[in-house]
C-alpha atoms as a printed R data frame, in Angstrom:
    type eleno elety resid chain resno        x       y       z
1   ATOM     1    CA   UNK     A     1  -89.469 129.248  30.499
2   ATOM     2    CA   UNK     A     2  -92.550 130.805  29.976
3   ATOM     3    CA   UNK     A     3  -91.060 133.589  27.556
4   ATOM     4    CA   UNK     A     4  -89.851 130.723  25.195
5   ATOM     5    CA   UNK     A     5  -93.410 129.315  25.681
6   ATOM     6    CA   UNK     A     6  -94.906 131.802  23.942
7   ATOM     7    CA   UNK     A     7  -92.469 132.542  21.640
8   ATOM     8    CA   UNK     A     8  -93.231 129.358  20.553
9   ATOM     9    CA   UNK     A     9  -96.774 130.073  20.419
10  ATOM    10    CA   UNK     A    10  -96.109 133.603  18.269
11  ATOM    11    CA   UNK     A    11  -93.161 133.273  16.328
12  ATOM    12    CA   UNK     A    12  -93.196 129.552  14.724
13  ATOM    13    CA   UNK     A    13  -90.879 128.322  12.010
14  ATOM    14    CA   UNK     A    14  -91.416 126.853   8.358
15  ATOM    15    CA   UNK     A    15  -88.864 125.833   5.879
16  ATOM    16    CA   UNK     A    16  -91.053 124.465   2.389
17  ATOM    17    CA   UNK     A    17  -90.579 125.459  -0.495
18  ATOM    18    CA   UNK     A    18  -93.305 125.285  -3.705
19  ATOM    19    CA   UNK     A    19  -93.222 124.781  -7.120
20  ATOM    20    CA   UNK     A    20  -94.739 127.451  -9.079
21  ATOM    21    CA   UNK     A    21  -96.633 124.815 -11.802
22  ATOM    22    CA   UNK     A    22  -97.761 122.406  -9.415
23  ATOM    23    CA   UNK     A    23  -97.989 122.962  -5.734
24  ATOM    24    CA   UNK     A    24  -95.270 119.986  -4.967
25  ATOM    25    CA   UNK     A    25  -93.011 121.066  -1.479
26  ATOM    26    CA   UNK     A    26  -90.385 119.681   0.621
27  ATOM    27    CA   UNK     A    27  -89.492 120.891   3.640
28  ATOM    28    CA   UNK     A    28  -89.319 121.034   7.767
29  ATOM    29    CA   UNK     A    29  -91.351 122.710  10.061
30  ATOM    30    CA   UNK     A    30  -91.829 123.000  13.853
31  ATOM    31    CA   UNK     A    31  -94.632 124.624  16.229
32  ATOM    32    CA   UNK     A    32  -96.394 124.165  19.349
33  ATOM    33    CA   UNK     A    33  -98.335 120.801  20.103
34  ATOM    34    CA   UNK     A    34 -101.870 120.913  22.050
35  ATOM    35    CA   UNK     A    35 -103.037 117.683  23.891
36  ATOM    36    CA   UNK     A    36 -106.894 116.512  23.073
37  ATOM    37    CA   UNK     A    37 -109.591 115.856  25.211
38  ATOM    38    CA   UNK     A    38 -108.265 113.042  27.385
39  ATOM    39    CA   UNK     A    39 -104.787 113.284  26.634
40  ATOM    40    CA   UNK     A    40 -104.420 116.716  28.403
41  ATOM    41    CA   UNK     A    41 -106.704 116.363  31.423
42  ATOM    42    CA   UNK     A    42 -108.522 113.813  32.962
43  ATOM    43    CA   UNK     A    43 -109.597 111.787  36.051
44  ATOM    44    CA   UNK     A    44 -106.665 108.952  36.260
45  ATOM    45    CA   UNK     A    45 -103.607 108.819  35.119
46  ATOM    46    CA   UNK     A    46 -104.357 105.050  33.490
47  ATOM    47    CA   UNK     A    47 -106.359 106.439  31.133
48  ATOM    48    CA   UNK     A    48 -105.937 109.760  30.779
49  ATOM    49    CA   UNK     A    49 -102.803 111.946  29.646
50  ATOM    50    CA   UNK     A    50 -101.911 115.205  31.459
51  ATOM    51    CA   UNK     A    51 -100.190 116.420  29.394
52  ATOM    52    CA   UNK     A    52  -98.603 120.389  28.817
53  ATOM    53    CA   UNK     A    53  -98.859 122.124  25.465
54  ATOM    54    CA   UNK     A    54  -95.389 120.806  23.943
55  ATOM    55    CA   UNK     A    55  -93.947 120.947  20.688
56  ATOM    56    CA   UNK     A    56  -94.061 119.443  17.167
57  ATOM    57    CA   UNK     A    57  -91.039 118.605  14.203
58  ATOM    58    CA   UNK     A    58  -92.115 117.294  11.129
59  ATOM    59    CA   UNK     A    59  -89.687 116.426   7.743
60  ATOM    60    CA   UNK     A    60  -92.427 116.628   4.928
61  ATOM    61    CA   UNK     A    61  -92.904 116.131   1.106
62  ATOM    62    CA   UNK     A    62  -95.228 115.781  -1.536
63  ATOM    63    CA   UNK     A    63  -95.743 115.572  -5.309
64  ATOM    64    CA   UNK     A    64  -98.689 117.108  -6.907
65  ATOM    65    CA   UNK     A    65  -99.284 115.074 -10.374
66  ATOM    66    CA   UNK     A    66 -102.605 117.705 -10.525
67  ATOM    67    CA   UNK     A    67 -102.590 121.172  -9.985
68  ATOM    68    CA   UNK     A    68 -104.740 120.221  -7.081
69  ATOM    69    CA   UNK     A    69 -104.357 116.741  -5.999
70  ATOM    70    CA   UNK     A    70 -100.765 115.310  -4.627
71  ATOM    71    CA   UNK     A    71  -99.293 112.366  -2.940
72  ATOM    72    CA   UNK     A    72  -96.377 112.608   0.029
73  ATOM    73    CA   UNK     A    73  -95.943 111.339   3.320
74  ATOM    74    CA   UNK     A    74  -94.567 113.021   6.900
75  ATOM    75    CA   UNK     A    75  -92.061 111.817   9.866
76  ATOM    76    CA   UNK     A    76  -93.631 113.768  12.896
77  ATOM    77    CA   UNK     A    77  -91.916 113.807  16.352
78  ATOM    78    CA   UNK     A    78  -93.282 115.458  19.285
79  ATOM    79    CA   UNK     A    79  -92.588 116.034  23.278
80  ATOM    80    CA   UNK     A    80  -95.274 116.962  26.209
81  ATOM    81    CA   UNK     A    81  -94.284 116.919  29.100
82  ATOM    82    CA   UNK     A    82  -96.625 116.151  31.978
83  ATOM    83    CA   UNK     A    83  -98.537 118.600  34.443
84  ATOM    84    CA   UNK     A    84  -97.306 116.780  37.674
85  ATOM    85    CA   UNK     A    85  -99.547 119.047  40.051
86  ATOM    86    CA   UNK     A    86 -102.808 118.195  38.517
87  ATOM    87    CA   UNK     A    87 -101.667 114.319  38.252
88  ATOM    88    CA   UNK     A    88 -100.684 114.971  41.981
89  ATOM    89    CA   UNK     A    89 -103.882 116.063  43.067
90  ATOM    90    CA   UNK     A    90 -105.990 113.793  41.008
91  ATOM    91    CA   UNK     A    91 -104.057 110.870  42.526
92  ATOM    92    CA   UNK     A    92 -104.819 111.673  46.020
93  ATOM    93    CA   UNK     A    93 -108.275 111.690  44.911
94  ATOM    94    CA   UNK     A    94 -108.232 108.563  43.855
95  ATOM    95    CA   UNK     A    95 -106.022 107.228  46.479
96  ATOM    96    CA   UNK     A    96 -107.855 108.917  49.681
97  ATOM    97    CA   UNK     A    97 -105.665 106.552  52.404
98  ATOM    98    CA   UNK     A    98 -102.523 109.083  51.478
99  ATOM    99    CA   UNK     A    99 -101.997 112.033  52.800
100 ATOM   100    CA   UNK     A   100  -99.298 113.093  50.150
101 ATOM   101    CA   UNK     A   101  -97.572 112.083  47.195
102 ATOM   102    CA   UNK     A   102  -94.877 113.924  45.189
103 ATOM   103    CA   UNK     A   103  -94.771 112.335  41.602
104 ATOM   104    CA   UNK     A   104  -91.437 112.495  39.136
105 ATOM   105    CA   UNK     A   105  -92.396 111.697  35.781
106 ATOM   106    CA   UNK     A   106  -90.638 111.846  32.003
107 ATOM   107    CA   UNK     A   107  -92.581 113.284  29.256
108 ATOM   108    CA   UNK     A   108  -94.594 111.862  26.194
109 ATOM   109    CA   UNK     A   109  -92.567 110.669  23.434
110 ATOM   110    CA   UNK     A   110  -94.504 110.609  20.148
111 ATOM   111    CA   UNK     A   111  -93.188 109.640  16.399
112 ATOM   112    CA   UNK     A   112  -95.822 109.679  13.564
113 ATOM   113    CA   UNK     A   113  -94.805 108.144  10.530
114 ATOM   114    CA   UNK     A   114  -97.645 109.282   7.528
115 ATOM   115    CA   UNK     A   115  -97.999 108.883   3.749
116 ATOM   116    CA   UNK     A   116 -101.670 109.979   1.945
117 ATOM   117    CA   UNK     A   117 -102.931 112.424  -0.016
118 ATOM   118    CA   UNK     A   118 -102.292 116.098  -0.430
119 ATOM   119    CA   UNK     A   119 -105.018 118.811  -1.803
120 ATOM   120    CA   UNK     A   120 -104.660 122.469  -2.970
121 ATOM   121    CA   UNK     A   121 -107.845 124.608  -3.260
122 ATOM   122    CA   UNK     A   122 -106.498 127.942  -5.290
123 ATOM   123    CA   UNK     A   123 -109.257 130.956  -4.563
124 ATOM   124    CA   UNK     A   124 -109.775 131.955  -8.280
125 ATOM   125    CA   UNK     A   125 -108.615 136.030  -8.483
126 ATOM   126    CA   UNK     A   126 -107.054 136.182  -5.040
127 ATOM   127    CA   UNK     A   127 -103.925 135.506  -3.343
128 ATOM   128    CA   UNK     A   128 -105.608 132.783  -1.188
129 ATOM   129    CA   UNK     A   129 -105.271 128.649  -1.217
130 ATOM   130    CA   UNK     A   130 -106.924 126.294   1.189
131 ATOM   131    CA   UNK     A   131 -104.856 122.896   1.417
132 ATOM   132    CA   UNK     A   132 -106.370 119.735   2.563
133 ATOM   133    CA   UNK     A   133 -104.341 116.730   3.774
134 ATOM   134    CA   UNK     A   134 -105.822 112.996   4.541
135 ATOM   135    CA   UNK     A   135 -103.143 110.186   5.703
136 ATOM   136    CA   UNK     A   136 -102.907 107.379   7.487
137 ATOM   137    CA   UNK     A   137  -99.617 105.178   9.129
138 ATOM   138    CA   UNK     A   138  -98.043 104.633  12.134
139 ATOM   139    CA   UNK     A   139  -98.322 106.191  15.400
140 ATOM   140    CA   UNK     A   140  -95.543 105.238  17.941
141 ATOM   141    CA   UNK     A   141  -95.597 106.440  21.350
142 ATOM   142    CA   UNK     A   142  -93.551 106.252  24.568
143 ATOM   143    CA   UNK     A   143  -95.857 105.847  27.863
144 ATOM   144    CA   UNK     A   144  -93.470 108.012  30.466
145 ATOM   145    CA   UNK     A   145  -91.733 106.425  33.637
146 ATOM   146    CA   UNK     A   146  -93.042 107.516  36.556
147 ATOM   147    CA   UNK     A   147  -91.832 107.306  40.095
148 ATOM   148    CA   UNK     A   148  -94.384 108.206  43.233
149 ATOM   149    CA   UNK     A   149  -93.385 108.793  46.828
150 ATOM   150    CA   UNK     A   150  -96.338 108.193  48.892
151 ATOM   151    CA   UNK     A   151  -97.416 109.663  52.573
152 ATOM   152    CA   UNK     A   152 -100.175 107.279  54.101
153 ATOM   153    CA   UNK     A   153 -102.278 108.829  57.155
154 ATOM   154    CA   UNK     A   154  -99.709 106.910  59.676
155 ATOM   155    CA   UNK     A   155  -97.161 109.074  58.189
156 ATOM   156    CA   UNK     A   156  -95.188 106.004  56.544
157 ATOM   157    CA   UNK     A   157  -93.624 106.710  53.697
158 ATOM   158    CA   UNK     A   158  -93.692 104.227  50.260
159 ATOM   159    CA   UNK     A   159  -92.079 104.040  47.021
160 ATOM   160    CA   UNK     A   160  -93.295 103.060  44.027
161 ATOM   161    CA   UNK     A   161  -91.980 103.319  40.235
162 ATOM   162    CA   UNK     A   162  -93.750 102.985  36.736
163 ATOM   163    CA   UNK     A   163  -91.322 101.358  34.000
164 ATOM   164    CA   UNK     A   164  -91.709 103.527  30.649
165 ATOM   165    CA   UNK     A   165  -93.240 101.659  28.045
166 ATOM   166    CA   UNK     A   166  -93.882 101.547  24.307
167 ATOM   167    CA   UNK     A   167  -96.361 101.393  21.447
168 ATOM   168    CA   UNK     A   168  -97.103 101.162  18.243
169 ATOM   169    CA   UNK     A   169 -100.771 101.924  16.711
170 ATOM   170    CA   UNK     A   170 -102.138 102.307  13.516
171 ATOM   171    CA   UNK     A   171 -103.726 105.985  12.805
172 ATOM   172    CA   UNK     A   172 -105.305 108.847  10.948
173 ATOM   173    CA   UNK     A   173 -103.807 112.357  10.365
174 ATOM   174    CA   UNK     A   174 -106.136 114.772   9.163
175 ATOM   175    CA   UNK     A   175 -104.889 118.859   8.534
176 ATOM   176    CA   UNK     A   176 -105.837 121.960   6.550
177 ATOM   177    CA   UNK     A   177 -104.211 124.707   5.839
178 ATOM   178    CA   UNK     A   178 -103.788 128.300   4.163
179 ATOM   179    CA   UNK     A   179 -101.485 129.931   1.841
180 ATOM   180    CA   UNK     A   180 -101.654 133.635   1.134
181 ATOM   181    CA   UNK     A   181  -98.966 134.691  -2.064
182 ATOM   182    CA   UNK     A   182  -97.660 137.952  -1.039
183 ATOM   183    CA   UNK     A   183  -95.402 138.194  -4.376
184 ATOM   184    CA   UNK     A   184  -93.983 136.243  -6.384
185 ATOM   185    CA   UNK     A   185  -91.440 134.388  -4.497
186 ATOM   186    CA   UNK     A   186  -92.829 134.706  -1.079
187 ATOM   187    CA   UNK     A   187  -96.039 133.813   0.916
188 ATOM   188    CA   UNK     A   188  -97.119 132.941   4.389
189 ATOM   189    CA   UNK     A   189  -98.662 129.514   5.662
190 ATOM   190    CA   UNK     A   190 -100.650 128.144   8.510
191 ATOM   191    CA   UNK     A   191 -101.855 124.946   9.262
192 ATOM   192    CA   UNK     A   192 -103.230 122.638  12.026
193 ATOM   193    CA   UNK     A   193 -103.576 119.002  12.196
194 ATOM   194    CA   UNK     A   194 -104.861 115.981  14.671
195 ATOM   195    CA   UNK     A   195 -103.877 112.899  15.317
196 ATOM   196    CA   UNK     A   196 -104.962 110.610  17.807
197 ATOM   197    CA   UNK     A   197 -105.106 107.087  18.854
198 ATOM   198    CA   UNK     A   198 -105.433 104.607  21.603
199 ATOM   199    CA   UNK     A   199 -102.684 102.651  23.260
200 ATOM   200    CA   UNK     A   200 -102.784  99.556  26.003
201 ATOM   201    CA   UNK     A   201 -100.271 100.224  28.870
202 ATOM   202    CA   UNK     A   202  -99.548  98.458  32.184
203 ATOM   203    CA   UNK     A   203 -100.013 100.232  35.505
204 ATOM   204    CA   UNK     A   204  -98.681  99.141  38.862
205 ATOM   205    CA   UNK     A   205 -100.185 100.612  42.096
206 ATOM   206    CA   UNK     A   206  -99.656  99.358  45.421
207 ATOM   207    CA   UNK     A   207 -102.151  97.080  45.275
208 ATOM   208    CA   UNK     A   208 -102.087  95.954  41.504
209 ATOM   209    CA   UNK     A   209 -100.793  95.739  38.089
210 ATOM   210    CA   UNK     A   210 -103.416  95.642  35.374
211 ATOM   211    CA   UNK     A   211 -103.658  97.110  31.559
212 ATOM   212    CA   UNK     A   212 -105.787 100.078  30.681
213 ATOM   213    CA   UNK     A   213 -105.893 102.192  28.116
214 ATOM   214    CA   UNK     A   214 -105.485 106.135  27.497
215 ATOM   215    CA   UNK     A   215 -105.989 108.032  24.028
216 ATOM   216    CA   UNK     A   216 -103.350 110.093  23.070
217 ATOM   217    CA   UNK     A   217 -104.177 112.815  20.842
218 ATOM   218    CA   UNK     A   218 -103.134 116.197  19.722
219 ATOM   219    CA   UNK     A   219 -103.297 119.151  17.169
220 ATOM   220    CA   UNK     A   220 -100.478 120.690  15.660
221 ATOM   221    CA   UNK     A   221 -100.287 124.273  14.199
222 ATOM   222    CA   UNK     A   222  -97.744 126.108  12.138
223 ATOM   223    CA   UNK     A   223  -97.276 129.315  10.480
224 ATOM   224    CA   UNK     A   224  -94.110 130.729   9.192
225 ATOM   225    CA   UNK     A   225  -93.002 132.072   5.990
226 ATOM   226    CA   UNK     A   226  -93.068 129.534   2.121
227 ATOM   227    CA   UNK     A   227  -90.866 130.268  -0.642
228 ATOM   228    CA   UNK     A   228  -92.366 129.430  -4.602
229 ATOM   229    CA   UNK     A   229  -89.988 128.066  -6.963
């Protein structure tokens, strides 16, 4: 599991292809997916994420009416799972009157749904172009069910589940990019973009069931191979 990990991380694929006149592409790409801030790490698992490094497919288009300015939109999907020792350990913290607790959990589910605007910044007399994206749209996620087995100090044992739940936010995407023409035909490409947002979920514990929220946010890289039209 780790080998594919970081083949992941090395070897990452790109499908787009580019007009030769105007930058305008079409194409699908996939790479690894890095939680943000509170999303991967935190002190409760209310409001904050846990999650792994996961992955990222996006379906994506655009259509330059400039050389350098261009409309277009993305369908994102991504997957992280969770880090279930860390959310183990932080939950005895927080829940002190347990000895143990073993945690099964789902991972994220995450669909980003983005139209904006697309920008290509040619280097005048070299084979390099900085691209600029700026969108905005929907941001659905899928809170993960969770099911705990607790330990108290009398060494009684409890059970407790966490229905998955749903949401739908509104939210920025923000990216750049680089483009370096190694011929005609064929050029390399890497990118990285964020998006983030926060979502209301219900929690149960043993004691209540209240709404709190957690950001989810994460960066996305690529880099993989372009063909120009």
């Amino acid at each position: 599991m780790r080998k594919y990990y970081l083949s992941i991380l090395f070897f990452i694929i790109i499908l787009i292809s580019y007009s030769q006149e105007y930058p305008s592409f079409a194409g699908i790409r996939t790479g690894p997916s890095f939680p943000y801030a509170g999303f991967r790490s935190g002190m409760t698992i209310g409001s904050y994420g846990f999650a792994k490094t996961g992955f990222n497919v996006t379906i994506e288009g655009a259509h330059f009416f400039l050389k350098n300015v261009g409309v277009g939109g993305l369908i994102g999907f991504n997957v992280h799972k969770i880090n279930k020792h860390s959310l183990e350990v932080q939950y005895l913290r927080d829940n002190y009157n347990y000895s143990s607790v073993m945690i099964d959990v789902q991972p994220y589910y995450s669909t980003t749904y983005m139209p904006g605007f697309y920008f290509s910044i040619p280097i005048p007399n070299t084979i390099l172009c900085f691209t600029l994206k700026i969108m905005a749209g929907f941001f659905w996620v899928r809170n993960p069910e969770y099911h705990f087995t607790y330990v108290n100090l009398k060494n009684e044992t409890f059970y407790l589940s966490q229905p998955a739940e749903s949401s739908t936010n509104f939210a920025f995407l923000t990216g750049a990019g680089m483009k370096i023409k190694l011929s005609e035909n064929i050029g390399i490409y890497f990118s990285a973009e964020y998006t983030g947002s926060r979502f209301g979920f219900y929690y149960t514990t043993i004691d209540t069931y209240e709404a709190t929220y957690k950001k989810v946010s994460f960066i996305n890289t690529t880099a993989g191979v372009c063909l120009f039209l």
